[in-house]
Amino acid sequence: MSALEYNGSAIVAMMGHECVAIASDKRLGRQAQTLSCDFQKIFQMSDRLFLGLPGLGTDVETVSNRLRFRLNLYKLRENREMKPRTFLNMVSSFLYSHRFGPYFVEPIVAGLEPTTSEPFIASMDLIGCPMITSDFVVGGTASEQLYGMCETLWRPDLEPDDLFEIIAQSLLNAQDRDALSGWGGVVYIVEKDKVTIRHLKARMD
Amino acid sequence: VTRRTLEKLVMECLLGIAGRDFVVFASDCTAAHSIIVVKDNKNKMVRLDDRLVLLISGEPGDTTSFGEFIQKNVQLYKIRNGYSLSPHAAASFTRQNLAKALREGPYTVDMLIGGYDEHDGASLYYLDYLGTMAKVPYTAHGYASYMTLSIMDKNYKEGLSETEAVDMIRMCIAEVQKRLIINLPKFNIHVVDREGVRTIDDEKMET
């Protein structure tokens, strides 16, 4: 089995009107066996910058720690917040530096620009090829299911409350059709003035 | 990590159940080399600190070597800084070493780390040979997990007492001894709580 499909995950980020949302499932498994339904896959890198890491569990932890370290050093040196686009480039070059022995994660970046609060979402493959979109990005073992749900439900300029409903339903229904992801869900709604975290009640199977 | 070494991980049984202020552990005592039982009273528990325990299974040399390495480093931190590492910190340190070794010369070991901390109460961490770490209320390693996780799912509840947890562990061990083709006659049961680490002696566990 591929390393990317060993632990199982479903992550999605969506663009809204002056906000972004990022959501993930909570399952950690050892192939077919479920080990934990509380595994963190979305990490708050900065005030309004989030990183979602679908893929191999150990690399999720390692990559999030390494990137947090680099981001914090940047903040100390430059004395300012890192822009999402810059962070994307940092993740991309970090992953490419391990081109022939990669980390088995396919990161999703979601956040708001520090000064203008303009929303930003992007995703990457395991060797750092970036893709910036203006609607939604998906990742994990349930990515194909997520593409279907997002394409159907998403529309531009969603307000935060509507965006929450749309991303939650996209995640829940996609992960229900994937054996390796699910067992709960968490949604982060990132707005200019606040971040709201909501845990979803999902099918626990 | 070859398939043969991975197979060694599943033959042994580690169990753990965490309550609010205690953690109950069980590990089998069999050390086997292919079809031969080399030792039948092996202790797979490493005492990292007064209230911190590591259960380790897998490739024989790696278990001793890595287990001791972690133990000595936990003690070194205590000597240097004057206070102990928290269970979470010790588990993270262990995880980091496993993850670093993964791409160079992996340790083929599965582990459970658990302990009592004044701040956070009791906590139990699942760690595998890849460096995957998860804080869990209860867990199991090896083939035995197929039989025991569902027993724990059914019977576990928030705030369960130590007696209930020990009974649940006994239930799990009985199931493993009944249904797993690999003969695991002897188990060690340990409890970590505010008072420290102690072993539960049990005649019943020997078949």
Short mmCIF file of C-alpha atoms in Angstrom, two decimals:
data_model
loop_
_atom_site.label_atom_id
_atom_site.label_comp_id
_atom_site.label_asym_id
_atom_site.label_seq_id
_atom_site.Cartn_x
_atom_site.Cartn_y
_atom_site.Cartn_z
CA MET A 1 0.00 0.00 0.00
CA SER A 2 1.23 3.49 -0.79
CA ALA A 3 2.65 5.50 2.09
CA LEU A 4 0.17 8.26 1.30
CA GLU A 5 -2.72 5.88 1.92
CA TYR A 6 -1.41 4.12 5.03
CA ASN A 7 -3.00 6.26 7.71
CA GLY A 8 -5.96 7.78 5.82
CA SER A 9 -7.16 11.37 5.68
CA ALA A 10 -9.60 13.83 4.12
CA ILE A 11 -8.80 17.54 4.02
CA VAL A 12 -10.54 20.36 2.19
CA ALA A 13 -10.17 24.14 2.07
CA MET A 14 -12.61 26.59 0.52
CA MET A 15 -12.62 30.24 -0.41
CA GLY A 16 -15.42 32.46 0.84
CA HIS A 17 -16.27 36.14 0.91
CA GLU A 18 -13.44 37.69 2.94
CA CYS A 19 -12.92 34.38 4.69
CA VAL A 20 -11.51 30.89 4.18
CA ALA A 21 -12.47 27.58 5.66
CA ILE A 22 -10.34 24.49 6.15
CA ALA A 23 -11.66 21.17 7.38
CA SER A 24 -10.33 17.68 8.03
CA ASP A 25 -11.36 14.31 9.33
CA LYS A 26 -9.92 12.97 12.57
CA ARG A 27 -9.09 9.34 11.83
CA LEU A 28 -5.71 7.78 12.37
CA GLY A 29 -5.50 4.22 11.13
CA ARG A 30 -3.03 1.47 10.45
CA GLN A 31 -4.42 0.50 7.05
CA ALA A 32 -7.82 -1.03 7.75
CA GLN A 33 -7.56 -0.81 11.56
CA THR A 34 -8.56 2.43 13.26
CA LEU A 35 -6.30 3.58 16.06
CA SER A 36 -7.52 7.02 17.02
CA CYS A 37 -10.41 9.34 16.22
CA ASP A 38 -8.71 12.44 17.51
CA PHE A 39 -5.70 12.89 15.26
CA GLN A 40 -4.83 16.48 14.40
CA LYS A 41 -4.19 17.19 10.72
CA ILE A 42 -4.75 20.95 10.55
CA PHE A 43 -2.20 23.15 12.24
CA GLN A 44 -2.43 26.83 13.00
CA MET A 45 0.87 28.20 11.79
CA SER A 46 0.08 31.82 12.50
CA ASP A 47 -2.80 34.13 13.45
CA ARG A 48 -4.69 33.64 10.18
CA LEU A 49 -2.56 30.99 8.48
CA PHE A 50 -3.45 27.30 8.54
CA LEU A 51 -1.73 24.23 7.16
CA GLY A 52 -3.61 21.02 6.44
CA LEU A 53 -1.50 17.89 6.10
CA PRO A 54 -3.03 14.76 4.59
CA GLY A 55 -0.76 11.72 4.30
CA LEU A 56 1.52 9.59 6.46
CA GLY A 57 0.95 10.32 10.15
CA THR A 58 4.58 10.52 11.18
CA ASP A 59 5.37 12.96 8.37
CA VAL A 60 2.29 15.06 9.26
CA GLU A 61 3.84 15.60 12.67
CA THR A 62 7.42 16.08 11.43
CA VAL A 63 6.52 18.47 8.60
CA SER A 64 4.22 20.61 10.74
CA ASN A 65 6.93 20.90 13.43
CA ARG A 66 9.70 21.75 10.94
CA LEU A 67 7.60 24.33 9.15
CA ARG A 68 6.44 25.91 12.39
CA PHE A 69 10.09 26.23 13.40
CA ARG A 70 11.01 27.93 10.13
CA LEU A 71 7.99 30.19 10.23
CA ASN A 72 8.73 31.27 13.80
CA LEU A 73 12.35 32.07 12.92
CA TYR A 74 11.10 34.15 10.01
CA LYS A 75 8.75 36.04 12.32
CA LEU A 76 11.58 36.74 14.77
CA ARG A 77 13.97 37.92 12.08
CA GLU A 78 11.55 39.95 9.98
CA ASN A 79 9.34 41.11 12.82
CA ARG A 80 6.20 40.63 10.74
CA GLU A 81 3.68 37.96 9.80
CA MET A 82 4.44 35.72 6.82
CA LYS A 83 2.14 36.13 3.83
CA PRO A 84 0.28 32.97 2.77
CA ARG A 85 1.90 33.07 -0.66
CA THR A 86 5.35 33.26 0.89
CA PHE A 87 4.49 30.39 3.23
CA LEU A 88 3.36 28.38 0.22
CA ASN A 89 6.73 28.91 -1.41
CA MET A 90 8.50 27.96 1.79
CA VAL A 91 6.57 24.69 2.05
CA SER A 92 7.17 24.03 -1.63
CA SER A 93 10.93 24.48 -1.47
CA PHE A 94 11.07 22.54 1.81
CA LEU A 95 9.38 19.56 0.18
CA TYR A 96 11.42 19.76 -3.00
CA SER A 97 14.63 19.73 -1.00
CA HIS A 98 13.64 16.13 -0.19
CA ARG A 99 12.88 15.37 -3.83
CA PHE A 100 14.44 11.88 -3.79
CA GLY A 101 13.33 10.88 -0.33
CA PRO A 102 10.11 12.82 0.09
CA TYR A 103 7.83 13.45 3.03
CA PHE A 104 4.58 11.64 2.34
CA VAL A 105 2.27 14.58 2.79
CA GLU A 106 0.35 16.71 0.26
CA PRO A 107 -0.10 20.01 2.12
CA ILE A 108 -2.99 22.43 1.88
CA VAL A 109 -2.40 26.06 2.81
CA ALA A 110 -5.30 28.32 3.77
CA GLY A 111 -5.22 31.78 5.22
CA LEU A 112 -5.76 35.51 4.99
CA GLU A 113 -3.17 38.06 3.93
CA PRO A 114 -1.85 39.77 7.08
CA THR A 115 -2.36 43.36 5.82
CA THR A 116 -5.22 43.24 3.32
CA SER A 117 -7.04 40.18 4.78
CA GLU A 118 -7.49 38.83 1.30
CA PRO A 119 -8.32 35.09 1.38
CA PHE A 120 -5.84 32.57 -0.02
CA ILE A 121 -5.94 28.81 -0.57
CA ALA A 122 -3.50 26.47 -2.27
CA SER A 123 -2.42 22.85 -2.35
CA MET A 124 0.71 20.94 -3.24
CA ASP A 125 1.88 17.46 -4.09
CA LEU A 126 4.41 15.58 -2.00
CA ILE A 127 7.40 17.08 -3.81
CA GLY A 128 6.14 20.62 -3.61
CA CYS A 129 4.37 21.44 -6.84
CA PRO A 130 2.07 24.33 -5.84
CA MET A 131 -1.43 24.95 -7.11
CA ILE A 132 -3.27 28.14 -6.19
CA THR A 133 -7.02 28.16 -6.82
CA SER A 134 -9.86 30.57 -6.29
CA ASP A 135 -12.51 28.05 -5.26
CA PHE A 136 -11.43 25.02 -3.27
CA VAL A 137 -8.59 22.54 -2.75
CA VAL A 138 -8.78 18.95 -1.54
CA GLY A 139 -6.37 16.29 -0.32
CA GLY A 140 -6.11 12.87 1.22
CA THR A 141 -7.47 9.41 0.50
CA ALA A 142 -10.95 10.87 -0.01
CA SER A 143 -9.79 13.53 -2.48
CA GLU A 144 -11.83 12.22 -5.42
CA GLN A 145 -14.99 12.11 -3.31
CA LEU A 146 -14.20 15.60 -2.06
CA TYR A 147 -13.80 16.92 -5.60
CA GLY A 148 -17.27 15.68 -6.43
CA MET A 149 -18.86 17.20 -3.34
CA CYS A 150 -17.06 20.54 -3.60
CA GLU A 151 -17.79 20.96 -7.30
CA THR A 152 -21.48 20.44 -6.62
CA LEU A 153 -21.91 22.52 -3.49
CA TRP A 154 -19.43 25.39 -3.76
CA ARG A 155 -20.35 28.77 -5.16
CA PRO A 156 -18.44 32.04 -5.03
CA ASP A 157 -18.72 34.70 -2.32
CA LEU A 158 -20.10 32.57 0.48
CA GLU A 159 -20.49 34.25 3.85
CA PRO A 160 -18.79 32.50 6.80
CA ASP A 161 -21.93 30.79 8.10
CA ASP A 162 -22.90 29.47 4.68
CA LEU A 163 -19.31 28.50 3.98
CA PHE A 164 -19.30 26.44 7.15
CA GLU A 165 -22.39 24.50 6.07
CA ILE A 166 -21.02 23.88 2.60
CA ILE A 167 -17.57 22.74 3.68
CA ALA A 168 -18.98 20.60 6.49
CA GLN A 169 -21.35 18.78 4.16
CA SER A 170 -18.64 18.36 1.53
CA LEU A 171 -16.35 16.77 4.08
CA LEU A 172 -18.92 14.56 5.80
CA ASN A 173 -20.39 13.06 2.68
CA ALA A 174 -17.03 12.55 0.99
CA GLN A 175 -15.44 10.84 3.99
CA ASP A 176 -18.49 8.56 4.37
CA ARG A 177 -17.63 7.07 1.02
CA ASP A 178 -13.99 6.47 1.91
CA ALA A 179 -13.02 3.63 4.19
CA LEU A 180 -9.78 5.18 5.37
CA SER A 181 -11.05 8.58 6.43
CA GLY A 182 -13.77 9.82 8.71
CA TRP A 183 -14.37 9.13 12.41
CA GLY A 184 -15.17 12.75 13.11
CA GLY A 185 -14.45 16.11 11.59
CA VAL A 186 -13.18 19.55 12.47
CA VAL A 187 -13.80 22.82 10.61
CA TYR A 188 -11.87 26.07 10.99
CA ILE A 189 -13.56 29.23 9.68
CA VAL A 190 -10.93 31.94 9.31
CA GLU A 191 -12.18 35.52 9.18
CA LYS A 192 -10.47 38.88 9.52
CA ASP A 193 -11.36 39.31 13.19
CA LYS A 194 -11.76 35.75 14.44
CA VAL A 195 -11.20 32.05 13.90
CA THR A 196 -14.04 29.67 14.71
CA ILE A 197 -13.35 26.00 15.35
CA ARG A 198 -16.24 23.59 15.17
CA HIS A 199 -16.12 19.83 15.65
CA LEU A 200 -18.53 17.84 13.52
CA LYS A 201 -20.71 14.98 14.60
CA ALA A 202 -20.02 12.30 12.02
CA ARG A 203 -20.60 8.63 11.37
CA MET A 204 -18.10 6.81 13.58
CA ASP A 205 -17.34 4.03 11.19
CA VAL B 1 12.18 -2.23 7.04
CA THR B 2 11.63 -5.67 5.56
CA ARG B 3 8.55 -7.76 5.82
CA ARG B 4 10.28 -10.22 8.13
CA THR B 5 11.14 -7.54 10.63
CA LEU B 6 7.63 -6.13 10.41
CA GLU B 7 6.23 -9.53 11.26
CA LYS B 8 8.08 -9.42 14.57
CA LEU B 9 6.03 -6.39 15.53
CA VAL B 10 2.72 -8.16 15.36
CA MET B 11 3.57 -11.28 17.32
CA GLU B 12 3.84 -9.47 20.63
CA CYS B 13 1.03 -7.94 22.60
CA LEU B 14 1.03 -4.56 24.33
CA LEU B 15 -2.11 -3.16 25.93
CA GLY B 16 -2.82 0.12 27.65
CA ILE B 17 -5.87 1.77 29.25
CA ALA B 18 -5.78 5.29 30.71
CA GLY B 19 -8.14 6.57 33.36
CA ARG B 20 -8.23 10.09 34.79
CA ASP B 21 -5.27 9.62 37.11
CA PHE B 22 -3.83 6.20 36.37
CA VAL B 23 -2.71 4.12 33.40
CA VAL B 24 -2.91 0.32 33.33
CA PHE B 25 -0.50 -1.53 31.07
CA ALA B 26 -0.16 -5.15 30.07
CA SER B 27 2.55 -6.81 28.02
CA ASP B 28 3.21 -10.42 27.18
CA CYS B 29 6.40 -12.09 28.41
CA THR B 30 7.34 -14.14 25.40
CA ALA B 31 10.58 -13.56 23.54
CA ALA B 32 10.65 -15.71 20.43
CA HIS B 33 13.12 -16.31 17.66
CA SER B 34 11.26 -17.72 14.68
CA ILE B 35 9.49 -20.83 16.05
CA ILE B 36 11.47 -21.10 19.27
CA VAL B 37 10.47 -19.44 22.54
CA VAL B 38 13.80 -18.11 23.76
CA LYS B 39 12.51 -16.55 26.99
CA ASP B 40 9.14 -16.82 28.69
CA ASN B 41 9.48 -14.18 31.40
CA LYS B 42 10.76 -11.18 29.53
CA ASN B 43 9.79 -7.80 30.95
CA LYS B 44 8.87 -5.46 28.14
CA MET B 45 8.35 -2.51 30.41
CA VAL B 46 11.01 0.20 30.77
CA ARG B 47 10.69 2.51 33.74
CA LEU B 48 11.53 5.92 32.29
CA ASP B 49 10.84 7.87 35.44
CA ASP B 50 9.00 7.64 38.78
CA ARG B 51 5.64 8.06 37.08
CA LEU B 52 6.46 7.35 33.47
CA VAL B 53 6.52 3.99 31.76
CA LEU B 54 7.45 2.76 28.31
CA LEU B 55 6.27 -0.55 26.87
CA ILE B 56 8.31 -1.65 23.90
CA SER B 57 8.02 -4.57 21.48
CA GLY B 58 9.51 -5.58 18.14
CA GLU B 59 13.00 -6.38 16.85
CA PRO B 60 14.96 -7.75 19.83
CA GLY B 61 18.14 -5.64 19.64
CA ASP B 62 16.22 -2.46 18.83
CA THR B 63 13.91 -2.84 21.81
CA THR B 64 16.73 -2.99 24.35
CA SER B 65 18.90 -0.42 22.65
CA PHE B 66 16.18 2.14 21.92
CA GLY B 67 14.40 1.55 25.20
CA GLU B 68 17.57 2.20 27.18
CA PHE B 69 18.43 5.20 25.02
CA ILE B 70 15.10 6.83 25.81
CA GLN B 71 15.34 5.93 29.48
CA LYS B 72 18.80 7.44 29.85
CA ASN B 73 17.82 10.60 28.03
CA VAL B 74 14.74 11.10 30.19
CA GLN B 75 16.94 10.73 33.27
CA LEU B 76 19.55 13.08 31.81
CA TYR B 77 16.93 15.78 31.33
CA LYS B 78 15.93 15.35 34.96
CA ILE B 79 19.54 15.65 36.13
CA ARG B 80 20.26 18.69 33.96
CA ASN B 81 17.09 20.61 34.68
CA GLY B 82 16.05 19.45 38.11
CA TYR B 83 12.56 18.37 37.07
CA SER B 84 11.09 15.53 35.01
CA LEU B 85 9.86 15.52 31.46
CA SER B 86 6.09 15.42 31.18
CA PRO B 87 4.60 12.31 29.54
CA HIS B 88 3.75 14.35 26.44
CA ALA B 89 7.28 15.71 26.19
CA ALA B 90 8.83 12.30 26.67
CA ALA B 91 6.54 10.81 24.03
CA SER B 92 7.35 13.65 21.61
CA PHE B 93 11.06 13.18 22.20
CA THR B 94 10.72 9.46 21.53
CA ARG B 95 8.66 10.14 18.41
CA GLN B 96 11.23 12.57 17.08
CA ASN B 97 14.00 10.00 17.46
CA LEU B 98 11.92 7.35 15.71
CA ALA B 99 11.07 9.74 12.86
CA LYS B 100 14.71 10.77 12.44
CA ALA B 101 15.85 7.16 12.38
CA LEU B 102 13.11 6.15 9.95
CA ARG B 103 14.89 7.41 6.88
CA GLU B 104 18.35 6.29 7.93
CA GLY B 105 18.25 3.11 10.00
CA PRO B 106 14.79 2.55 11.40
CA TYR B 107 14.09 1.09 14.81
CA THR B 108 11.52 -1.63 14.26
CA VAL B 109 9.72 -1.10 17.54
CA ASP B 110 6.16 -0.43 18.59
CA MET B 111 5.64 1.32 21.87
CA LEU B 112 3.26 2.65 24.41
CA ILE B 113 4.25 5.51 26.66
CA GLY B 114 2.14 6.42 29.62
CA GLY B 115 2.42 8.24 32.85
CA TYR B 116 0.98 10.50 35.47
CA ASP B 117 1.59 14.23 35.53
CA GLU B 118 0.33 16.76 38.10
CA HIS B 119 -0.71 19.11 35.30
CA ASP B 120 -2.51 16.84 32.88
CA GLY B 121 -3.37 13.79 34.94
CA ALA B 122 -2.76 10.43 33.35
CA SER B 123 -2.00 10.12 29.65
CA LEU B 124 -1.29 7.27 27.26
CA TYR B 125 0.48 7.59 23.92
CA TYR B 126 0.54 5.15 21.04
CA LEU B 127 3.80 5.15 19.05
CA ASP B 128 4.71 2.95 16.14
CA TYR B 129 7.92 2.23 14.27
CA LEU B 130 7.27 4.99 11.73
CA GLY B 131 7.07 7.64 14.42
CA THR B 132 3.30 7.96 14.40
CA MET B 133 2.17 9.34 17.74
CA ALA B 134 -1.38 9.56 19.06
CA LYS B 135 -2.74 10.33 22.50
CA VAL B 136 -5.36 7.69 23.20
CA PRO B 137 -7.67 6.60 26.01
CA TYR B 138 -6.84 2.95 25.32
CA THR B 139 -4.93 1.02 22.71
CA ALA B 140 -3.20 -2.20 21.74
CA HIS B 141 -0.28 -3.28 19.58
CA GLY B 142 0.17 -6.42 17.52
CA TYR B 143 -2.26 -9.08 16.33
CA ALA B 144 -3.83 -8.91 19.76
CA SER B 145 -5.25 -5.51 18.84
CA TYR B 146 -7.74 -7.19 16.52
CA MET B 147 -9.25 -8.98 19.47
CA THR B 148 -8.88 -6.41 22.21
CA LEU B 149 -9.67 -3.00 20.73
CA SER B 150 -13.32 -3.84 20.31
CA ILE B 151 -13.53 -5.10 23.90
CA MET B 152 -12.08 -1.80 25.05
CA ASP B 153 -14.43 0.15 22.77
CA LYS B 154 -17.41 -1.52 24.36
CA ASN B 155 -16.39 -1.35 28.00
CA TYR B 156 -14.38 1.85 28.32
CA LYS B 157 -16.02 4.90 29.84
CA GLU B 158 -14.74 8.29 30.97
CA GLY B 159 -13.62 8.25 34.57
CA LEU B 160 -13.45 4.51 34.94
CA SER B 161 -11.87 3.22 38.13
CA GLU B 162 -8.59 1.38 38.39
CA THR B 163 -10.37 -1.86 39.30
CA GLU B 164 -12.57 -1.60 36.22
CA ALA B 165 -9.53 -0.92 34.04
CA VAL B 166 -7.60 -3.88 35.44
CA ASP B 167 -10.66 -6.10 34.93
CA MET B 168 -10.88 -4.90 31.35
CA ILE B 169 -7.21 -5.72 30.80
CA ARG B 170 -7.81 -9.20 32.23
CA MET B 171 -10.77 -9.61 29.87
CA CYS B 172 -8.55 -8.62 26.95
CA ILE B 173 -5.76 -10.96 27.98
CA ALA B 174 -8.23 -13.84 28.34
CA GLU B 175 -9.52 -13.17 24.84
CA VAL B 176 -6.01 -13.05 23.39
CA GLN B 177 -5.07 -16.29 25.09
CA LYS B 178 -8.22 -17.95 23.83
CA ARG B 179 -8.33 -16.77 20.23
CA LEU B 180 -4.80 -15.90 19.12
CA ILE B 181 -2.97 -18.83 17.59
CA ILE B 182 0.32 -17.60 19.03
CA ASN B 183 0.70 -18.92 22.55
CA LEU B 184 1.16 -16.06 25.02
CA PRO B 185 0.85 -17.76 28.40
CA LYS B 186 2.22 -15.05 30.65
CA PHE B 187 1.46 -11.35 30.90
CA ASN B 188 2.78 -8.58 33.12
CA ILE B 189 0.29 -6.00 34.33
CA HIS B 190 1.61 -2.65 35.55
CA VAL B 191 -0.17 0.40 36.92
CA VAL B 192 1.18 3.97 36.87
CA ASP B 193 -0.47 6.57 39.05
CA ARG B 194 0.27 9.39 41.45
CA GLU B 195 2.08 6.97 43.78
CA GLY B 196 4.36 5.62 41.07
CA VAL B 197 4.71 2.39 39.13
CA ARG B 198 3.63 -0.94 40.52
CA THR B 199 3.18 -4.45 39.21
CA ILE B 200 0.04 -6.45 39.71
CA ASP B 201 0.94 -10.01 40.59
CA ASP B 202 -1.60 -12.38 39.30
CA GLU B 203 -1.58 -16.14 39.47
CA LYS B 204 -4.60 -16.23 37.16
CA MET B 205 -2.62 -14.86 34.23
CA GLU B 206 -0.44 -17.96 33.92
CA THR B 207 -2.13 -20.74 32.00
#
